[in-house]
């Protein structure tokens, strides 16, 4: 939960530029490759999406994250000056608005959970966990684990029950507004936060490219090509070993995209070293 760490830091324009820059790099590069290799024809609409991915919202998370990041200084002020009781009231209010009201027919105060507003909600949760860190210590680990497992069990049960009642709505509690997902996410974070893991260079390098994995496989123009023409996901939905195939596809995409980013990083570092030597 990046909000946990951001709530204790300052706004950095350099970080914003880095996120925007790598997003532009992959969005434009993928589009250009698709055009050059005649996978898609040149189209002004597709070009606009690819050259302005953040402004057009084609990477919804990036657009929302940048919007949230710009608000960080102001949200940190709120986190700093709210007392514990008022902070809890704020979180309860946001939980009701974002995780409960969407499940009540014809009652909602939001129209799209994949937005900067939803990330602001998550940011305040992270800010609370950081500000009152002592309340979420390691000695309560069993409660975090039980909460996480309980949420997963309820989500699985909801799939079975809702599929029986309304077959087309089985995913109701698997959305970004799901209260069960919110509880599971917070519990999982608290579990990870209280586990001591030694430094591992390989894991850190792989983790550093996770954002690139998202940018590559979710590029607006490439996304339907990947899932409809390459993976052909719809053809594997009813086969008995669909779960195994899905895991294999996920591993291949993750490893392939990570390798691509490793190459990008290597080329960039090589260029910077050459530039320094040349200038020197």
PDB file of C-alpha atoms in Angstrom:
ATOM      1  CA  UNK A   1       0.000   0.000   0.000  1.00  0.00           C
ATOM      2  CA  UNK A   2       1.968   2.964  -1.302  1.00  0.00           C
ATOM      3  CA  UNK A   3      -0.340   5.339   0.612  1.00  0.00           C
ATOM      4  CA  UNK A   4       1.202   4.070   3.871  1.00  0.00           C
ATOM      5  CA  UNK A   5       4.637   5.294   2.809  1.00  0.00           C
ATOM      6  CA  UNK A   6       3.524   8.398   0.908  1.00  0.00           C
ATOM      7  CA  UNK A   7       1.617   9.720   3.914  1.00  0.00           C
ATOM      8  CA  UNK A   8       4.936  10.208   5.652  1.00  0.00           C
ATOM      9  CA  UNK A   9       6.754  11.814   2.745  1.00  0.00           C
ATOM     10  CA  UNK A  10       6.761  15.056   0.777  1.00  0.00           C
ATOM     11  CA  UNK A  11       5.588  15.758  -2.740  1.00  0.00           C
ATOM     12  CA  UNK A  12       8.445  15.264  -5.218  1.00  0.00           C
ATOM     13  CA  UNK A  13       8.119  16.592  -8.755  1.00  0.00           C
ATOM     14  CA  UNK A  14      10.912  14.225  -9.812  1.00  0.00           C
ATOM     15  CA  UNK A  15       8.813  11.197  -8.809  1.00  0.00           C
ATOM     16  CA  UNK A  16       5.844  12.532 -10.754  1.00  0.00           C
ATOM     17  CA  UNK A  17       7.985  13.040 -13.865  1.00  0.00           C
ATOM     18  CA  UNK A  18       9.386   9.520 -13.554  1.00  0.00           C
ATOM     19  CA  UNK A  19       5.947   7.922 -13.426  1.00  0.00           C
ATOM     20  CA  UNK A  20       4.689  10.043 -16.318  1.00  0.00           C
ATOM     21  CA  UNK A  21       7.834   9.401 -18.353  1.00  0.00           C
ATOM     22  CA  UNK A  22       7.833   5.602 -18.113  1.00  0.00           C
ATOM     23  CA  UNK A  23       4.101   5.577 -18.869  1.00  0.00           C
ATOM     24  CA  UNK A  24       4.656   7.619 -22.032  1.00  0.00           C
ATOM     25  CA  UNK A  25       7.599   5.430 -23.034  1.00  0.00           C
ATOM     26  CA  UNK A  26       5.694   2.152 -22.993  1.00  0.00           C
ATOM     27  CA  UNK A  27       2.432   3.542 -24.347  1.00  0.00           C
ATOM     28  CA  UNK A  28       4.089   5.182 -27.350  1.00  0.00           C
ATOM     29  CA  UNK A  29       6.639   2.398 -27.957  1.00  0.00           C
ATOM     30  CA  UNK A  30       4.014  -0.342 -28.020  1.00  0.00           C
ATOM     31  CA  UNK A  31       1.779   1.661 -30.336  1.00  0.00           C
ATOM     32  CA  UNK A  32       4.650   2.387 -32.734  1.00  0.00           C
ATOM     33  CA  UNK A  33       5.665  -1.284 -32.826  1.00  0.00           C
ATOM     34  CA  UNK A  34       2.091  -2.341 -33.583  1.00  0.00           C
ATOM     35  CA  UNK A  35       1.951   0.157 -36.452  1.00  0.00           C
ATOM     36  CA  UNK A  36       5.426  -0.633 -37.842  1.00  0.00           C
ATOM     37  CA  UNK A  37       4.728  -4.381 -37.911  1.00  0.00           C
ATOM     38  CA  UNK A  38       1.276  -3.787 -39.485  1.00  0.00           C
ATOM     39  CA  UNK A  39      -0.610  -5.299 -36.569  1.00  0.00           C
ATOM     40  CA  UNK A  40      -2.896  -2.250 -36.568  1.00  0.00           C
ATOM     41  CA  UNK A  41      -3.453   0.554 -39.100  1.00  0.00           C
ATOM     42  CA  UNK A  42      -2.585   4.173 -38.313  1.00  0.00           C
ATOM     43  CA  UNK A  43      -5.587   5.711 -36.607  1.00  0.00           C
ATOM     44  CA  UNK A  44      -5.781   9.238 -35.110  1.00  0.00           C
ATOM     45  CA  UNK A  45      -7.919   8.040 -32.213  1.00  0.00           C
ATOM     46  CA  UNK A  46      -5.501   5.235 -31.309  1.00  0.00           C
ATOM     47  CA  UNK A  47      -2.549   7.597 -31.678  1.00  0.00           C
ATOM     48  CA  UNK A  48      -4.151  10.095 -29.303  1.00  0.00           C
ATOM     49  CA  UNK A  49      -4.731   7.377 -26.721  1.00  0.00           C
ATOM     50  CA  UNK A  50      -1.148   6.200 -26.987  1.00  0.00           C
ATOM     51  CA  UNK A  51       0.589   9.589 -27.033  1.00  0.00           C
ATOM     52  CA  UNK A  52      -1.564  11.046 -24.245  1.00  0.00           C
ATOM     53  CA  UNK A  53      -2.236   7.976 -22.070  1.00  0.00           C
ATOM     54  CA  UNK A  54      -2.387   9.842 -18.774  1.00  0.00           C
ATOM     55  CA  UNK A  55      -4.624  12.688 -19.930  1.00  0.00           C
ATOM     56  CA  UNK A  56      -6.989  10.369 -21.823  1.00  0.00           C
ATOM     57  CA  UNK A  57      -7.199   7.961 -18.877  1.00  0.00           C
ATOM     58  CA  UNK A  58      -6.185   4.867 -20.816  1.00  0.00           C
ATOM     59  CA  UNK A  59      -4.137   3.739 -17.854  1.00  0.00           C
ATOM     60  CA  UNK A  60      -6.856   4.501 -15.337  1.00  0.00           C
ATOM     61  CA  UNK A  61      -4.613   3.693 -12.400  1.00  0.00           C
ATOM     62  CA  UNK A  62      -1.793   5.962 -13.585  1.00  0.00           C
ATOM     63  CA  UNK A  63      -4.171   8.855 -14.231  1.00  0.00           C
ATOM     64  CA  UNK A  64      -5.816   8.375 -10.836  1.00  0.00           C
ATOM     65  CA  UNK A  65      -2.468   7.908  -9.077  1.00  0.00           C
ATOM     66  CA  UNK A  66      -1.001  11.099 -10.538  1.00  0.00           C
ATOM     67  CA  UNK A  67      -4.145  12.991  -9.559  1.00  0.00           C
ATOM     68  CA  UNK A  68      -3.864  11.598  -6.044  1.00  0.00           C
ATOM     69  CA  UNK A  69      -0.131  12.321  -5.866  1.00  0.00           C
ATOM     70  CA  UNK A  70      -0.732  15.982  -6.675  1.00  0.00           C
ATOM     71  CA  UNK A  71      -3.086  16.085  -3.669  1.00  0.00           C
ATOM     72  CA  UNK A  72      -0.549  14.443  -1.325  1.00  0.00           C
ATOM     73  CA  UNK A  73       0.610  17.673   0.414  1.00  0.00           C
ATOM     74  CA  UNK A  74      -2.981  18.613   1.251  1.00  0.00           C
ATOM     75  CA  UNK A  75      -4.021  15.124   2.347  1.00  0.00           C
ATOM     76  CA  UNK A  76      -0.958  14.937   4.591  1.00  0.00           C
ATOM     77  CA  UNK A  77      -2.116  18.123   6.299  1.00  0.00           C
ATOM     78  CA  UNK A  78      -5.490  16.516   6.984  1.00  0.00           C
ATOM     79  CA  UNK A  79      -3.784  13.378   8.334  1.00  0.00           C
ATOM     80  CA  UNK A  80      -1.487  15.449  10.549  1.00  0.00           C
ATOM     81  CA  UNK A  81      -4.171  17.605  12.159  1.00  0.00           C
ATOM     82  CA  UNK A  82      -7.025  15.123  12.557  1.00  0.00           C
ATOM     83  CA  UNK A  83      -7.229  13.556  15.996  1.00  0.00           C
ATOM     84  CA  UNK A  84      -7.758   9.815  16.299  1.00  0.00           C
ATOM     85  CA  UNK A  85     -11.510   9.956  16.910  1.00  0.00           C
ATOM     86  CA  UNK A  86     -12.204  12.294  14.001  1.00  0.00           C
ATOM     87  CA  UNK A  87      -9.890  10.265  11.744  1.00  0.00           C
ATOM     88  CA  UNK A  88     -11.882   7.127  12.551  1.00  0.00           C
ATOM     89  CA  UNK A  89     -15.119   8.953  11.745  1.00  0.00           C
ATOM     90  CA  UNK A  90     -13.668  10.004   8.384  1.00  0.00           C
ATOM     91  CA  UNK A  91     -12.653   6.431   7.537  1.00  0.00           C
ATOM     92  CA  UNK A  92     -16.053   5.041   8.540  1.00  0.00           C
ATOM     93  CA  UNK A  93     -17.770   7.677   6.386  1.00  0.00           C
ATOM     94  CA  UNK A  94     -15.566   6.867   3.395  1.00  0.00           C
ATOM     95  CA  UNK A  95     -16.083   3.122   3.919  1.00  0.00           C
ATOM     96  CA  UNK A  96     -19.861   3.564   3.861  1.00  0.00           C
ATOM     97  CA  UNK A  97     -19.695   5.808   0.780  1.00  0.00           C
ATOM     98  CA  UNK A  98     -17.308   3.660  -1.251  1.00  0.00           C
ATOM     99  CA  UNK A  99     -17.833   0.104  -0.006  1.00  0.00           C
ATOM    100  CA  UNK A 100     -21.411  -0.140   1.233  1.00  0.00           C
ATOM    101  CA  UNK A 101     -23.643   2.337  -0.622  1.00  0.00           C
ATOM    102  CA  UNK A 102     -22.711   0.961  -4.088  1.00  0.00           C
ATOM    103  CA  UNK A 103     -24.473  -2.288  -3.064  1.00  0.00           C
ATOM    104  CA  UNK A 104     -27.733  -0.553  -2.224  1.00  0.00           C
ATOM    105  CA  UNK A 105     -30.089  -0.298  -5.178  1.00  0.00           C
ATOM    106  CA  UNK A 106     -30.393   3.180  -6.689  1.00  0.00           C
ATOM    107  CA  UNK A 107     -28.255   4.673  -3.890  1.00  0.00           C
ATOM    108  CA  UNK A 108     -24.721   5.825  -4.622  1.00  0.00           C
ATOM    109  CA  UNK A 109     -22.552   8.909  -4.262  1.00  0.00           C
ATOM    110  CA  UNK A 110     -19.939   7.835  -6.794  1.00  0.00           C
ATOM    111  CA  UNK A 111     -20.147   6.727 -10.412  1.00  0.00           C
ATOM    112  CA  UNK A 112     -16.716   5.191 -10.956  1.00  0.00           C
ATOM    113  CA  UNK A 113     -14.469   3.521  -8.370  1.00  0.00           C
ATOM    114  CA  UNK A 114     -11.485   3.473 -10.733  1.00  0.00           C
ATOM    115  CA  UNK A 115     -10.759   7.120 -10.074  1.00  0.00           C
ATOM    116  CA  UNK A 116      -8.619   9.514  -8.089  1.00  0.00           C
ATOM    117  CA  UNK A 117     -11.408   9.731  -5.500  1.00  0.00           C
ATOM    118  CA  UNK A 118     -11.105   6.027  -4.731  1.00  0.00           C
ATOM    119  CA  UNK A 119      -7.334   6.353  -4.325  1.00  0.00           C
ATOM    120  CA  UNK A 120      -7.848   9.277  -1.938  1.00  0.00           C
ATOM    121  CA  UNK A 121      -9.995   6.920   0.155  1.00  0.00           C
ATOM    122  CA  UNK A 122      -7.217   4.317   0.137  1.00  0.00           C
ATOM    123  CA  UNK A 123      -4.633   7.014   0.907  1.00  0.00           C
ATOM    124  CA  UNK A 124      -6.399   7.994   4.116  1.00  0.00           C
ATOM    125  CA  UNK A 125      -6.522   4.339   5.173  1.00  0.00           C
ATOM    126  CA  UNK A 126      -2.757   4.099   4.642  1.00  0.00           C
ATOM    127  CA  UNK A 127      -2.271   7.379   6.476  1.00  0.00           C
ATOM    128  CA  UNK A 128      -4.229   6.119   9.477  1.00  0.00           C
ATOM    129  CA  UNK A 129      -2.252   2.869   9.624  1.00  0.00           C
ATOM    130  CA  UNK A 130       0.990   4.842   9.578  1.00  0.00           C
ATOM    131  CA  UNK A 131      -0.044   7.527  12.063  1.00  0.00           C
ATOM    132  CA  UNK A 132      -1.262   4.965  14.572  1.00  0.00           C
ATOM    133  CA  UNK A 133       1.268   2.310  13.707  1.00  0.00           C
ATOM    134  CA  UNK A 134       1.534   1.093  17.323  1.00  0.00           C
ATOM    135  CA  UNK A 135      -2.102  -0.021  17.202  1.00  0.00           C
ATOM    136  CA  UNK A 136      -1.255  -2.519  14.448  1.00  0.00           C
ATOM    137  CA  UNK A 137       1.663  -4.371  15.989  1.00  0.00           C
ATOM    138  CA  UNK A 138       2.999  -7.855  15.336  1.00  0.00           C
ATOM    139  CA  UNK A 139       1.325  -9.353  18.431  1.00  0.00           C
ATOM    140  CA  UNK A 140      -2.045  -9.017  16.662  1.00  0.00           C
ATOM    141  CA  UNK A 141      -0.898 -11.064  13.674  1.00  0.00           C
ATOM    142  CA  UNK A 142      -3.445 -13.846  14.280  1.00  0.00           C
ATOM    143  CA  UNK A 143      -6.280 -11.351  13.890  1.00  0.00           C
ATOM    144  CA  UNK A 144      -4.865 -10.056  10.599  1.00  0.00           C
ATOM    145  CA  UNK A 145      -4.563 -13.603   9.288  1.00  0.00           C
ATOM    146  CA  UNK A 146      -8.067 -14.570  10.405  1.00  0.00           C
ATOM    147  CA  UNK A 147      -9.473 -11.389   8.877  1.00  0.00           C
ATOM    148  CA  UNK A 148      -7.715 -12.045   5.580  1.00  0.00           C
ATOM    149  CA  UNK A 149      -8.757 -15.694   5.378  1.00  0.00           C
ATOM    150  CA  UNK A 150     -12.300 -14.854   6.475  1.00  0.00           C
ATOM    151  CA  UNK A 151     -12.630 -12.226   3.739  1.00  0.00           C
ATOM    152  CA  UNK A 152     -11.394 -14.665   1.094  1.00  0.00           C
ATOM    153  CA  UNK A 153     -13.797 -17.368   2.266  1.00  0.00           C
ATOM    154  CA  UNK A 154     -16.720 -14.930   2.154  1.00  0.00           C
ATOM    155  CA  UNK A 155     -15.718 -13.780  -1.348  1.00  0.00           C
ATOM    156  CA  UNK A 156     -15.591 -17.376  -2.576  1.00  0.00           C
ATOM    157  CA  UNK A 157     -18.923 -18.104  -0.890  1.00  0.00           C
ATOM    158  CA  UNK A 158     -20.444 -15.004  -2.512  1.00  0.00           C
ATOM    159  CA  UNK A 159     -19.456 -16.310  -5.949  1.00  0.00           C
ATOM    160  CA  UNK A 160     -21.320 -19.580  -5.349  1.00  0.00           C
ATOM    161  CA  UNK A 161     -24.390 -18.022  -3.734  1.00  0.00           C
ATOM    162  CA  UNK A 162     -24.791 -15.109  -6.146  1.00  0.00           C
ATOM    163  CA  UNK A 163     -24.125 -17.334  -9.164  1.00  0.00           C
ATOM    164  CA  UNK A 164     -27.017 -19.504  -8.017  1.00  0.00           C
ATOM    165  CA  UNK A 165     -29.357 -16.511  -7.494  1.00  0.00           C
ATOM    166  CA  UNK A 166     -28.167 -14.188 -10.292  1.00  0.00           C
ATOM    167  CA  UNK A 167     -25.728 -15.970 -12.653  1.00  0.00           C
ATOM    168  CA  UNK A 168     -24.641 -12.745 -14.370  1.00  0.00           C
ATOM    169  CA  UNK A 169     -23.726 -11.007 -11.107  1.00  0.00           C
ATOM    170  CA  UNK A 170     -21.444 -13.617  -9.478  1.00  0.00           C
ATOM    171  CA  UNK A 171     -18.572 -11.090  -9.336  1.00  0.00           C
ATOM    172  CA  UNK A 172     -20.528  -8.565  -7.205  1.00  0.00           C
ATOM    173  CA  UNK A 173     -18.151  -8.801  -4.226  1.00  0.00           C
ATOM    174  CA  UNK A 174     -14.995  -8.981  -6.344  1.00  0.00           C
ATOM    175  CA  UNK A 175     -15.089  -5.366  -7.535  1.00  0.00           C
ATOM    176  CA  UNK A 176     -12.913  -2.459  -6.379  1.00  0.00           C
ATOM    177  CA  UNK A 177     -15.800  -1.201  -4.216  1.00  0.00           C
ATOM    178  CA  UNK A 178     -16.248  -4.517  -2.413  1.00  0.00           C
ATOM    179  CA  UNK A 179     -16.081  -4.222   1.403  1.00  0.00           C
ATOM    180  CA  UNK A 180     -14.620  -7.728   1.473  1.00  0.00           C
ATOM    181  CA  UNK A 181     -11.799  -6.717  -0.853  1.00  0.00           C
ATOM    182  CA  UNK A 182     -11.110  -3.660   1.292  1.00  0.00           C
ATOM    183  CA  UNK A 183     -10.865  -5.777   4.451  1.00  0.00           C
ATOM    184  CA  UNK A 184      -8.763  -8.440   2.707  1.00  0.00           C
ATOM    185  CA  UNK A 185      -6.398  -5.820   1.273  1.00  0.00           C
ATOM    186  CA  UNK A 186      -5.863  -4.060   4.604  1.00  0.00           C
ATOM    187  CA  UNK A 187      -5.376  -7.373   6.411  1.00  0.00           C
ATOM    188  CA  UNK A 188      -2.861  -8.613   3.859  1.00  0.00           C
ATOM    189  CA  UNK A 189      -0.920  -5.352   4.122  1.00  0.00           C
ATOM    190  CA  UNK A 190      -0.793  -5.609   7.924  1.00  0.00           C
ATOM    191  CA  UNK A 191       0.459  -9.186   7.630  1.00  0.00           C
ATOM    192  CA  UNK A 192       3.217  -8.132   5.226  1.00  0.00           C
ATOM    193  CA  UNK A 193       4.074  -5.045   7.321  1.00  0.00           C
ATOM    194  CA  UNK A 194       4.708  -7.131  10.407  1.00  0.00           C
ATOM    195  CA  UNK A 195       6.839  -9.783   8.713  1.00  0.00           C
ATOM    196  CA  UNK A 196      10.578  -9.239   8.840  1.00  0.00           C
ATOM    197  CA  UNK A 197      12.143 -10.053   5.467  1.00  0.00           C
ATOM    198  CA  UNK A 198      15.850  -9.683   4.819  1.00  0.00           C
ATOM    199  CA  UNK A 199      17.083  -7.679   1.835  1.00  0.00           C
ATOM    200  CA  UNK A 200      17.173  -9.601  -1.427  1.00  0.00           C
ATOM    201  CA  UNK A 201      18.629  -7.880  -4.479  1.00  0.00           C
ATOM    202  CA  UNK A 202      16.943 -10.177  -7.018  1.00  0.00           C
ATOM    203  CA  UNK A 203      13.481  -9.753  -5.484  1.00  0.00           C
ATOM    204  CA  UNK A 204      13.942  -5.983  -5.341  1.00  0.00           C
ATOM    205  CA  UNK A 205      14.960  -5.809  -8.997  1.00  0.00           C
ATOM    206  CA  UNK A 206      11.964  -7.869 -10.072  1.00  0.00           C
ATOM    207  CA  UNK A 207       9.632  -5.806  -7.881  1.00  0.00           C
ATOM    208  CA  UNK A 208      10.982  -2.587  -9.406  1.00  0.00           C
ATOM    209  CA  UNK A 209       9.682  -3.690 -12.808  1.00  0.00           C
ATOM    210  CA  UNK A 210       6.160  -4.549 -11.610  1.00  0.00           C
ATOM    211  CA  UNK A 211       4.851  -1.158 -12.715  1.00  0.00           C
ATOM    212  CA  UNK A 212       6.269  -1.766 -16.190  1.00  0.00           C
ATOM    213  CA  UNK A 213       4.440  -5.117 -16.330  1.00  0.00           C
ATOM    214  CA  UNK A 214       1.189  -3.256 -15.765  1.00  0.00           C
ATOM    215  CA  UNK A 215       2.033  -0.626 -18.409  1.00  0.00           C
ATOM    216  CA  UNK A 216       2.945  -3.228 -21.027  1.00  0.00           C
ATOM    217  CA  UNK A 217       0.039  -5.640 -20.786  1.00  0.00           C
ATOM    218  CA  UNK A 218      -2.576  -2.918 -20.154  1.00  0.00           C
ATOM    219  CA  UNK A 219      -1.595  -0.598 -23.001  1.00  0.00           C
ATOM    220  CA  UNK A 220      -4.942   0.560 -24.435  1.00  0.00           C
ATOM    221  CA  UNK A 221      -4.393  -0.611 -28.029  1.00  0.00           C
ATOM    222  CA  UNK A 222      -2.407  -3.736 -27.181  1.00  0.00           C
ATOM    223  CA  UNK A 223      -4.764  -4.949 -24.437  1.00  0.00           C
ATOM    224  CA  UNK A 224      -7.522  -6.408 -26.687  1.00  0.00           C
ATOM    225  CA  UNK A 225      -4.910  -7.856 -29.050  1.00  0.00           C
ATOM    226  CA  UNK A 226      -3.151  -9.625 -26.177  1.00  0.00           C
ATOM    227  CA  UNK A 227      -6.255 -11.151 -24.623  1.00  0.00           C
ATOM    228  CA  UNK A 228      -8.433 -11.766 -27.699  1.00  0.00           C
ATOM    229  CA  UNK A 229      -5.887 -12.733 -30.371  1.00  0.00           C
ATOM    230  CA  UNK A 230      -2.814 -14.008 -28.509  1.00  0.00           C
ATOM    231  CA  UNK A 231      -4.110 -15.493 -25.247  1.00  0.00           C
ATOM    232  CA  UNK A 232      -7.634 -16.101 -26.627  1.00  0.00           C
ATOM    233  CA  UNK A 233      -9.007 -16.075 -23.098  1.00  0.00           C
ATOM    234  CA  UNK A 234     -12.654 -16.582 -24.127  1.00  0.00           C
ATOM    235  CA  UNK A 235     -11.815 -19.995 -25.652  1.00  0.00           C
ATOM    236  CA  UNK A 236     -10.393 -21.313 -22.380  1.00  0.00           C
ATOM    237  CA  UNK A 237     -13.173 -20.337 -19.986  1.00  0.00           C
ATOM    238  CA  UNK A 238     -15.033 -23.639 -20.027  1.00  0.00           C
ATOM    239  CA  UNK A 239     -12.176 -26.155 -20.181  1.00  0.00           C
ATOM    240  CA  UNK A 240     -11.441 -28.226 -17.019  1.00  0.00           C
ATOM    241  CA  UNK A 241      -7.849 -26.995 -16.748  1.00  0.00           C
ATOM    242  CA  UNK A 242      -8.651 -23.301 -17.245  1.00  0.00           C
ATOM    243  CA  UNK A 243      -7.107 -22.363 -13.878  1.00  0.00           C
ATOM    244  CA  UNK A 244      -3.810 -23.983 -14.853  1.00  0.00           C
ATOM    245  CA  UNK A 245      -3.847 -22.174 -18.186  1.00  0.00           C
ATOM    246  CA  UNK A 246      -4.617 -18.853 -16.507  1.00  0.00           C
ATOM    247  CA  UNK A 247      -1.700 -19.282 -14.101  1.00  0.00           C
ATOM    248  CA  UNK A 248       0.615 -20.167 -16.982  1.00  0.00           C
ATOM    249  CA  UNK A 249      -0.485 -17.124 -18.984  1.00  0.00           C
ATOM    250  CA  UNK A 250      -0.026 -14.857 -15.950  1.00  0.00           C
ATOM    251  CA  UNK A 251       3.504 -16.190 -15.378  1.00  0.00           C
ATOM    252  CA  UNK A 252       4.479 -15.843 -19.042  1.00  0.00           C
ATOM    253  CA  UNK A 253       3.146 -12.269 -19.261  1.00  0.00           C
ATOM    254  CA  UNK A 254       4.789 -11.240 -15.999  1.00  0.00           C
ATOM    255  CA  UNK A 255       8.155 -12.806 -16.841  1.00  0.00           C
ATOM    256  CA  UNK A 256       8.093 -11.546 -20.433  1.00  0.00           C
ATOM    257  CA  UNK A 257       7.184  -7.979 -19.471  1.00  0.00           C
ATOM    258  CA  UNK A 258       9.769  -7.994 -16.659  1.00  0.00           C
ATOM    259  CA  UNK A 259      12.461  -9.099 -19.116  1.00  0.00           C
ATOM    260  CA  UNK A 260      11.475  -6.269 -21.469  1.00  0.00           C
ATOM    261  CA  UNK A 261      11.830  -3.765 -18.647  1.00  0.00           C
ATOM    262  CA  UNK A 262      15.201  -5.222 -17.652  1.00  0.00           C
ATOM    263  CA  UNK A 263      16.373  -4.579 -21.215  1.00  0.00           C
ATOM    264  CA  UNK A 264      15.022  -1.015 -21.069  1.00  0.00           C
ATOM    265  CA  UNK A 265      16.839  -0.354 -17.789  1.00  0.00           C
ATOM    266  CA  UNK A 266      20.088  -1.866 -19.130  1.00  0.00           C
ATOM    267  CA  UNK A 267      19.974   0.257 -22.295  1.00  0.00           C
ATOM    268  CA  UNK A 268      19.187   3.387 -20.274  1.00  0.00           C
ATOM    269  CA  UNK A 269      22.041   2.778 -17.826  1.00  0.00           C
ATOM    270  CA  UNK A 270      24.452   2.056 -20.674  1.00  0.00           C
ATOM    271  CA  UNK A 271      23.424   5.270 -22.425  1.00  0.00           C
ATOM    272  CA  UNK A 272      23.843   7.328 -19.251  1.00  0.00           C
ATOM    273  CA  UNK A 273      27.308   5.861 -18.611  1.00  0.00           C
ATOM    274  CA  UNK A 274      28.352   6.588 -22.179  1.00  0.00           C
ATOM    275  CA  UNK A 275      26.957  10.109 -21.890  1.00  0.00           C
ATOM    276  CA  UNK A 276      28.894  10.777 -18.689  1.00  0.00           C
ATOM    277  CA  UNK A 277      32.137   9.479 -20.208  1.00  0.00           C
ATOM    278  CA  UNK A 278      31.609  11.421 -23.421  1.00  0.00           C
ATOM    279  CA  UNK A 279      30.867  14.675 -21.598  1.00  0.00           C
ATOM    280  CA  UNK A 280      33.773  14.057 -19.224  1.00  0.00           C
TER     281      UNK A 280
END
